[in-house]
Amino acid sequence: DADVTQTPRNRITKTGKRIMLECSQTKGHDRMYWYRQDPGLGLRLIYYSFDVKDINKGEISDGYSVSRQAQAKFSLSLESAIPNQTALYFCATSDLQGAGTDTQYFGPGTRLTVL
Amino acid sequence: AQSVTQLGSHVSVSEGALVLLRCNYSSSVPPYLFWYVQYPNQGLQLLLKYTSAATLVKGINGFEAEFKKSETSFHLTKPSAHMSDAAEYFCAVRILMDSSYKLIFGSGTRLLVRP
């Protein structure tokens, strides 16, 4: 089984709809991240969490919210989706013990299309 | 500000030829640098990382990268390209922001390997 899983893998939705993307990990890591990937822009950090009581905004948090339900689960929500949120979304984890090297482990991604 | 620049959004090589993917960084402190690879329809996978030890870093699948402080570069190389190396490659630098470390990714370089 994969260490970092994301559901759904693909989603098509309409403008104004609320969408939730889910991430689960079995690595036992404390830190979890949400990124979006756009062609030519690389990955940009949306939100990150260092433990279940710690949530922080990243580079591009506007229009998004997150919930850390447990150490292993970190969800990303789009309260009212808009077309420019069409992108590939990645969840990642890293180990607090390994924070010095910040090796992050990525899920397979969720491709979201907002019409 | 700390950042990463990848020169060339697309690189095309023949099978068996040298692979050279360029990455330059900007950092006010000694950097930690990473190369990740993204195969089609998959998440990012760590290729190698530089954490201020040896300047020549060897990674998986025959890739290596050399940290050159005088050139602020961390280029990725492989002596002989395989068809299976076709993927997108991302360089990243660790930065300290809001009292915690995060990764800043370059915009990516897509490697095409011709038969």
mmCIF file of C-alpha atoms in Angstrom:
data_model
loop_
_atom_site.group_PDB
_atom_site.id
_atom_site.type_symbol
_atom_site.label_atom_id
_atom_site.label_comp_id
_atom_site.label_asym_id
_atom_site.label_seq_id
_atom_site.Cartn_x
_atom_site.Cartn_y
_atom_site.Cartn_z
ATOM 1 C CA ASP A 1 0.000 0.000 0.000
ATOM 2 C CA ALA A 2 1.124 3.536 -0.733
ATOM 3 C CA ASP A 3 2.466 5.553 2.196
ATOM 4 C CA VAL A 4 0.658 8.750 1.186
ATOM 5 C CA THR A 5 -2.745 8.453 -0.437
ATOM 6 C CA GLN A 6 -5.006 11.086 -1.891
ATOM 7 C CA THR A 7 -8.688 10.937 -2.739
ATOM 8 C CA PRO A 8 -10.142 11.520 -5.187
ATOM 9 C CA ARG A 9 -7.505 11.186 -7.905
ATOM 10 C CA ASN A 10 -9.554 13.145 -10.376
ATOM 11 C CA ARG A 11 -12.444 15.522 -9.878
ATOM 12 C CA ILE A 12 -14.442 17.745 -12.172
ATOM 13 C CA THR A 13 -16.699 20.295 -10.543
ATOM 14 C CA LYS A 14 -18.524 23.524 -11.274
ATOM 15 C CA THR A 15 -17.841 27.067 -10.209
ATOM 16 C CA GLY A 16 -19.211 27.803 -6.752
ATOM 17 C CA LYS A 17 -19.239 24.230 -5.500
ATOM 18 C CA ARG A 18 -17.551 23.176 -2.272
ATOM 19 C CA ILE A 19 -14.843 20.595 -2.760
ATOM 20 C CA MET A 20 -12.803 18.582 -0.285
ATOM 21 C CA LEU A 21 -9.593 16.787 -1.120
ATOM 22 C CA GLU A 22 -8.363 14.221 1.352
ATOM 23 C CA CYS A 23 -4.919 12.995 2.264
ATOM 24 C CA SER A 24 -3.941 10.073 4.470
ATOM 25 C CA GLN A 25 -0.518 8.803 5.404
ATOM 26 C CA THR A 26 0.840 5.690 7.055
ATOM 27 C CA LYS A 27 4.387 6.975 7.497
ATOM 28 C CA GLY A 28 3.768 8.198 11.043
ATOM 29 C CA HIS A 29 5.004 11.664 10.143
ATOM 30 C CA ASP A 30 4.008 14.752 12.101
ATOM 31 C CA ARG A 31 4.240 17.254 9.274
ATOM 32 C CA MET A 32 1.821 17.449 6.382
ATOM 33 C CA TYR A 33 1.573 19.847 3.447
ATOM 34 C CA TRP A 34 -0.719 20.779 0.594
ATOM 35 C CA TYR A 35 0.710 22.077 -2.689
ATOM 36 C CA ARG A 36 -0.740 22.963 -6.034
ATOM 37 C CA GLN A 37 1.114 22.422 -9.286
ATOM 38 C CA ASP A 38 0.511 24.555 -12.354
ATOM 39 C CA PRO A 39 2.379 24.203 -15.658
ATOM 40 C CA GLY A 40 5.486 26.351 -15.680
ATOM 41 C CA LEU A 41 5.108 27.358 -12.042
ATOM 42 C CA GLY A 42 6.343 24.304 -10.191
ATOM 43 C CA LEU A 43 4.784 23.538 -6.817
ATOM 44 C CA ARG A 44 3.447 26.212 -4.529
ATOM 45 C CA LEU A 45 2.643 25.701 -0.868
ATOM 46 C CA ILE A 46 -1.002 26.237 0.139
ATOM 47 C CA TYR A 47 -1.094 25.160 3.798
ATOM 48 C CA TYR A 48 1.005 23.113 6.152
ATOM 49 C CA SER A 49 0.594 21.508 9.543
ATOM 50 C CA PHE A 50 3.254 20.418 11.994
ATOM 51 C CA ASP A 51 0.850 18.579 14.283
ATOM 52 C CA VAL A 52 -2.892 18.226 14.820
ATOM 53 C CA LYS A 53 -3.097 21.557 16.659
ATOM 54 C CA ASP A 54 -0.889 23.475 14.294
ATOM 55 C CA ILE A 55 -2.118 24.904 10.970
ATOM 56 C CA ASN A 56 -0.224 27.481 8.956
ATOM 57 C CA LYS A 57 -0.835 29.367 5.749
ATOM 58 C CA GLY A 58 1.553 28.912 2.896
ATOM 59 C CA GLU A 59 2.326 31.007 -0.130
ATOM 60 C CA ILE A 60 -1.129 30.842 -1.741
ATOM 61 C CA SER A 61 -3.771 30.104 0.907
ATOM 62 C CA ASP A 62 -6.523 32.463 -0.303
ATOM 63 C CA GLY A 63 -9.620 30.530 -1.340
ATOM 64 C CA TYR A 64 -8.558 27.399 0.541
ATOM 65 C CA SER A 65 -8.961 25.990 4.028
ATOM 66 C CA VAL A 66 -7.638 22.871 5.714
ATOM 67 C CA SER A 67 -8.434 20.513 8.539
ATOM 68 C CA ARG A 68 -6.027 18.222 10.382
ATOM 69 C CA GLN A 69 -8.382 15.572 11.684
ATOM 70 C CA ALA A 70 -5.642 13.324 13.044
ATOM 71 C CA GLN A 71 -1.925 12.856 12.730
ATOM 72 C CA ALA A 72 -2.527 10.772 9.627
ATOM 73 C CA LYS A 73 -5.204 12.886 7.918
ATOM 74 C CA PHE A 74 -5.055 16.350 6.378
ATOM 75 C CA SER A 75 -7.879 17.655 4.202
ATOM 76 C CA LEU A 76 -7.953 20.593 1.823
ATOM 77 C CA SER A 77 -11.214 22.390 1.081
ATOM 78 C CA LEU A 78 -12.247 24.819 -1.584
ATOM 79 C CA GLU A 79 -15.272 26.577 -0.118
ATOM 80 C CA SER A 80 -16.432 28.003 -3.437
ATOM 81 C CA ALA A 81 -14.419 26.670 -6.330
ATOM 82 C CA ILE A 82 -13.398 28.961 -9.189
ATOM 83 C CA PRO A 83 -11.861 28.074 -12.565
ATOM 84 C CA ASN A 84 -8.380 29.367 -11.707
ATOM 85 C CA GLN A 85 -8.210 26.718 -8.996
ATOM 86 C CA THR A 86 -7.983 24.128 -11.742
ATOM 87 C CA ALA A 87 -4.654 22.444 -11.013
ATOM 88 C CA LEU A 88 -2.905 19.330 -9.796
ATOM 89 C CA TYR A 89 -2.903 19.145 -6.003
ATOM 90 C CA PHE A 90 -0.325 17.254 -3.980
ATOM 91 C CA CYS A 91 -0.207 16.255 -0.368
ATOM 92 C CA ALA A 92 3.181 15.632 1.240
ATOM 93 C CA THR A 93 4.524 14.539 4.608
ATOM 94 C CA SER A 94 7.815 14.860 6.425
ATOM 95 C CA ASP A 95 9.229 13.650 9.679
ATOM 96 C CA LEU A 96 9.780 16.154 12.462
ATOM 97 C CA GLN A 97 12.892 14.228 13.409
ATOM 98 C CA GLY A 98 14.143 14.689 9.907
ATOM 99 C CA ALA A 99 13.251 18.348 9.735
ATOM 100 C CA GLY A 100 16.852 19.278 9.280
ATOM 101 C CA THR A 101 16.828 17.791 5.832
ATOM 102 C CA ASP A 102 13.121 18.305 5.116
ATOM 103 C CA THR A 103 12.756 15.251 2.955
ATOM 104 C CA GLN A 104 9.147 15.344 1.887
ATOM 105 C CA TYR A 105 7.190 12.353 0.628
ATOM 106 C CA PHE A 106 4.447 13.050 -1.874
ATOM 107 C CA GLY A 107 1.114 11.496 -2.644
ATOM 108 C CA PRO A 108 0.083 10.689 -6.230
ATOM 109 C CA GLY A 109 -1.861 13.912 -6.684
ATOM 110 C CA THR A 110 -5.453 14.969 -7.331
ATOM 111 C CA ARG A 111 -6.296 16.519 -10.665
ATOM 112 C CA LEU A 112 -9.053 19.084 -10.101
ATOM 113 C CA THR A 113 -10.931 20.778 -12.900
ATOM 114 C CA VAL A 114 -13.316 23.625 -12.139
ATOM 115 C CA LEU A 115 -15.669 24.452 -14.989
ATOM 116 C CA ALA B 1 14.832 36.373 -0.996
ATOM 117 C CA GLN B 2 15.680 32.738 -1.390
ATOM 118 C CA SER B 3 14.671 31.127 -4.654
ATOM 119 C CA VAL B 4 15.443 28.522 -7.264
ATOM 120 C CA THR B 5 15.757 28.968 -11.027
ATOM 121 C CA GLN B 6 15.689 26.074 -13.451
ATOM 122 C CA LEU B 7 17.028 26.965 -16.876
ATOM 123 C CA GLY B 8 15.087 25.336 -19.671
ATOM 124 C CA SER B 9 11.524 24.183 -19.268
ATOM 125 C CA HIS B 10 12.191 21.341 -21.729
ATOM 126 C CA VAL B 11 15.357 19.373 -22.435
ATOM 127 C CA SER B 12 15.623 16.743 -25.160
ATOM 128 C CA VAL B 13 18.446 14.189 -25.366
ATOM 129 C CA SER B 14 19.101 11.002 -27.264
ATOM 130 C CA GLU B 15 19.149 7.703 -25.465
ATOM 131 C CA GLY B 16 22.697 7.124 -24.219
ATOM 132 C CA ALA B 17 23.600 10.810 -24.218
ATOM 133 C CA LEU B 18 24.584 12.930 -21.249
ATOM 134 C CA VAL B 19 21.740 14.453 -19.245
ATOM 135 C CA LEU B 20 22.330 17.927 -17.792
ATOM 136 C CA LEU B 21 19.522 19.757 -16.015
ATOM 137 C CA ARG B 22 20.405 23.158 -14.641
ATOM 138 C CA CYS B 23 19.478 24.662 -11.285
ATOM 139 C CA ASN B 24 20.676 27.901 -9.744
ATOM 140 C CA TYR B 25 19.717 29.014 -6.279
ATOM 141 C CA SER B 26 19.623 32.194 -4.336
ATOM 142 C CA SER B 27 20.164 31.903 -0.606
ATOM 143 C CA SER B 28 21.551 34.146 2.103
ATOM 144 C CA VAL B 29 22.581 31.160 4.216
ATOM 145 C CA PRO B 30 24.190 27.831 3.338
ATOM 146 C CA PRO B 31 21.416 26.053 1.490
ATOM 147 C CA TYR B 32 19.938 22.620 1.629
ATOM 148 C CA LEU B 33 19.102 21.637 -1.955
ATOM 149 C CA PHE B 34 17.017 18.873 -3.439
ATOM 150 C CA TRP B 35 16.153 17.307 -6.770
ATOM 151 C CA TYR B 36 12.813 15.590 -7.185
ATOM 152 C CA VAL B 37 11.500 13.629 -10.172
ATOM 153 C CA GLN B 38 7.884 13.326 -11.267
ATOM 154 C CA TYR B 39 6.993 10.485 -13.583
ATOM 155 C CA PRO B 40 3.765 10.744 -15.577
ATOM 156 C CA ASN B 41 0.657 10.553 -13.399
ATOM 157 C CA GLN B 42 2.680 10.167 -10.232
ATOM 158 C CA GLY B 43 3.731 12.282 -7.275
ATOM 159 C CA LEU B 44 7.204 13.662 -6.713
ATOM 160 C CA GLN B 45 9.992 11.324 -5.673
ATOM 161 C CA LEU B 46 13.254 12.418 -4.068
ATOM 162 C CA LEU B 47 16.266 11.867 -6.344
ATOM 163 C CA LEU B 48 18.976 13.322 -4.138
ATOM 164 C CA LYS B 49 19.721 16.046 -1.613
ATOM 165 C CA TYR B 50 22.609 18.262 -0.549
ATOM 166 C CA THR B 51 22.862 19.025 3.142
ATOM 167 C CA SER B 52 26.298 20.683 3.432
ATOM 168 C CA ALA B 53 28.310 17.471 3.506
ATOM 169 C CA ALA B 54 30.025 16.282 0.302
ATOM 170 C CA THR B 55 29.578 18.660 -2.615
ATOM 171 C CA LEU B 56 29.052 15.815 -5.082
ATOM 172 C CA VAL B 57 25.845 14.047 -4.240
ATOM 173 C CA LYS B 58 24.835 10.719 -5.713
ATOM 174 C CA GLY B 59 21.192 9.819 -6.009
ATOM 175 C CA ILE B 60 18.985 7.077 -7.318
ATOM 176 C CA ASN B 61 18.861 5.800 -10.896
ATOM 177 C CA GLY B 62 22.421 6.920 -11.672
ATOM 178 C CA PHE B 63 21.822 10.639 -11.180
ATOM 179 C CA GLU B 64 24.186 12.926 -9.368
ATOM 180 C CA ALA B 65 24.466 16.637 -8.657
ATOM 181 C CA GLU B 66 27.343 18.896 -7.694
ATOM 182 C CA PHE B 67 26.972 21.824 -5.333
ATOM 183 C CA LYS B 68 29.074 24.778 -6.526
ATOM 184 C CA LYS B 69 28.939 27.658 -4.117
ATOM 185 C CA SER B 70 30.925 30.007 -6.357
ATOM 186 C CA GLU B 71 28.379 29.504 -9.143
ATOM 187 C CA THR B 72 25.334 29.148 -6.851
ATOM 188 C CA SER B 73 24.470 26.067 -8.852
ATOM 189 C CA PHE B 74 23.259 22.549 -8.215
ATOM 190 C CA HIS B 75 23.016 20.978 -11.664
ATOM 191 C CA LEU B 76 21.731 17.437 -12.111
ATOM 192 C CA THR B 77 23.597 15.039 -14.393
ATOM 193 C CA LYS B 78 23.492 11.484 -15.622
ATOM 194 C CA PRO B 79 26.157 10.073 -17.944
ATOM 195 C CA SER B 80 23.834 8.048 -20.144
ATOM 196 C CA ALA B 81 20.123 8.694 -20.581
ATOM 197 C CA HIS B 82 17.596 5.871 -20.576
ATOM 198 C CA MET B 83 14.126 6.009 -22.013
ATOM 199 C CA SER B 84 12.801 5.495 -18.504
ATOM 200 C CA ASP B 85 14.354 8.826 -17.425
ATOM 201 C CA ALA B 86 11.689 10.753 -19.321
ATOM 202 C CA ALA B 87 9.938 12.750 -16.612
ATOM 203 C CA GLU B 88 9.721 16.203 -15.070
ATOM 204 C CA TYR B 89 12.481 17.224 -12.697
ATOM 205 C CA PHE B 90 12.224 19.804 -9.936
ATOM 206 C CA CYS B 91 14.982 21.519 -8.027
ATOM 207 C CA ALA B 92 14.107 22.824 -4.551
ATOM 208 C CA VAL B 93 15.774 24.833 -1.806
ATOM 209 C CA ARG B 94 14.960 24.771 1.892
ATOM 210 C CA ILE B 95 14.185 28.166 3.323
ATOM 211 C CA LEU B 96 13.426 29.491 6.785
ATOM 212 C CA MET B 97 10.097 31.292 6.755
ATOM 213 C CA ASP B 98 7.877 32.199 9.696
ATOM 214 C CA SER B 99 10.230 30.391 12.071
ATOM 215 C CA SER B 100 10.022 27.084 10.235
ATOM 216 C CA TYR B 101 11.691 25.445 7.282
ATOM 217 C CA LYS B 102 9.884 25.013 3.975
ATOM 218 C CA LEU B 103 10.763 23.995 0.447
ATOM 219 C CA ILE B 104 10.699 26.384 -2.495
ATOM 220 C CA PHE B 105 10.476 24.603 -5.825
ATOM 221 C CA GLY B 106 11.713 25.631 -9.215
ATOM 222 C CA SER B 107 9.358 25.672 -12.167
ATOM 223 C CA GLY B 108 10.499 22.266 -13.395
ATOM 224 C CA THR B 109 12.292 20.857 -16.438
ATOM 225 C CA ARG B 110 10.671 18.231 -18.591
ATOM 226 C CA LEU B 111 13.188 15.708 -19.922
ATOM 227 C CA LEU B 112 12.444 14.001 -23.219
ATOM 228 C CA VAL B 113 14.589 11.032 -24.239
ATOM 229 C CA ARG B 114 14.683 10.214 -27.957
ATOM 230 C CA PRO B 115 15.284 6.656 -29.133
#
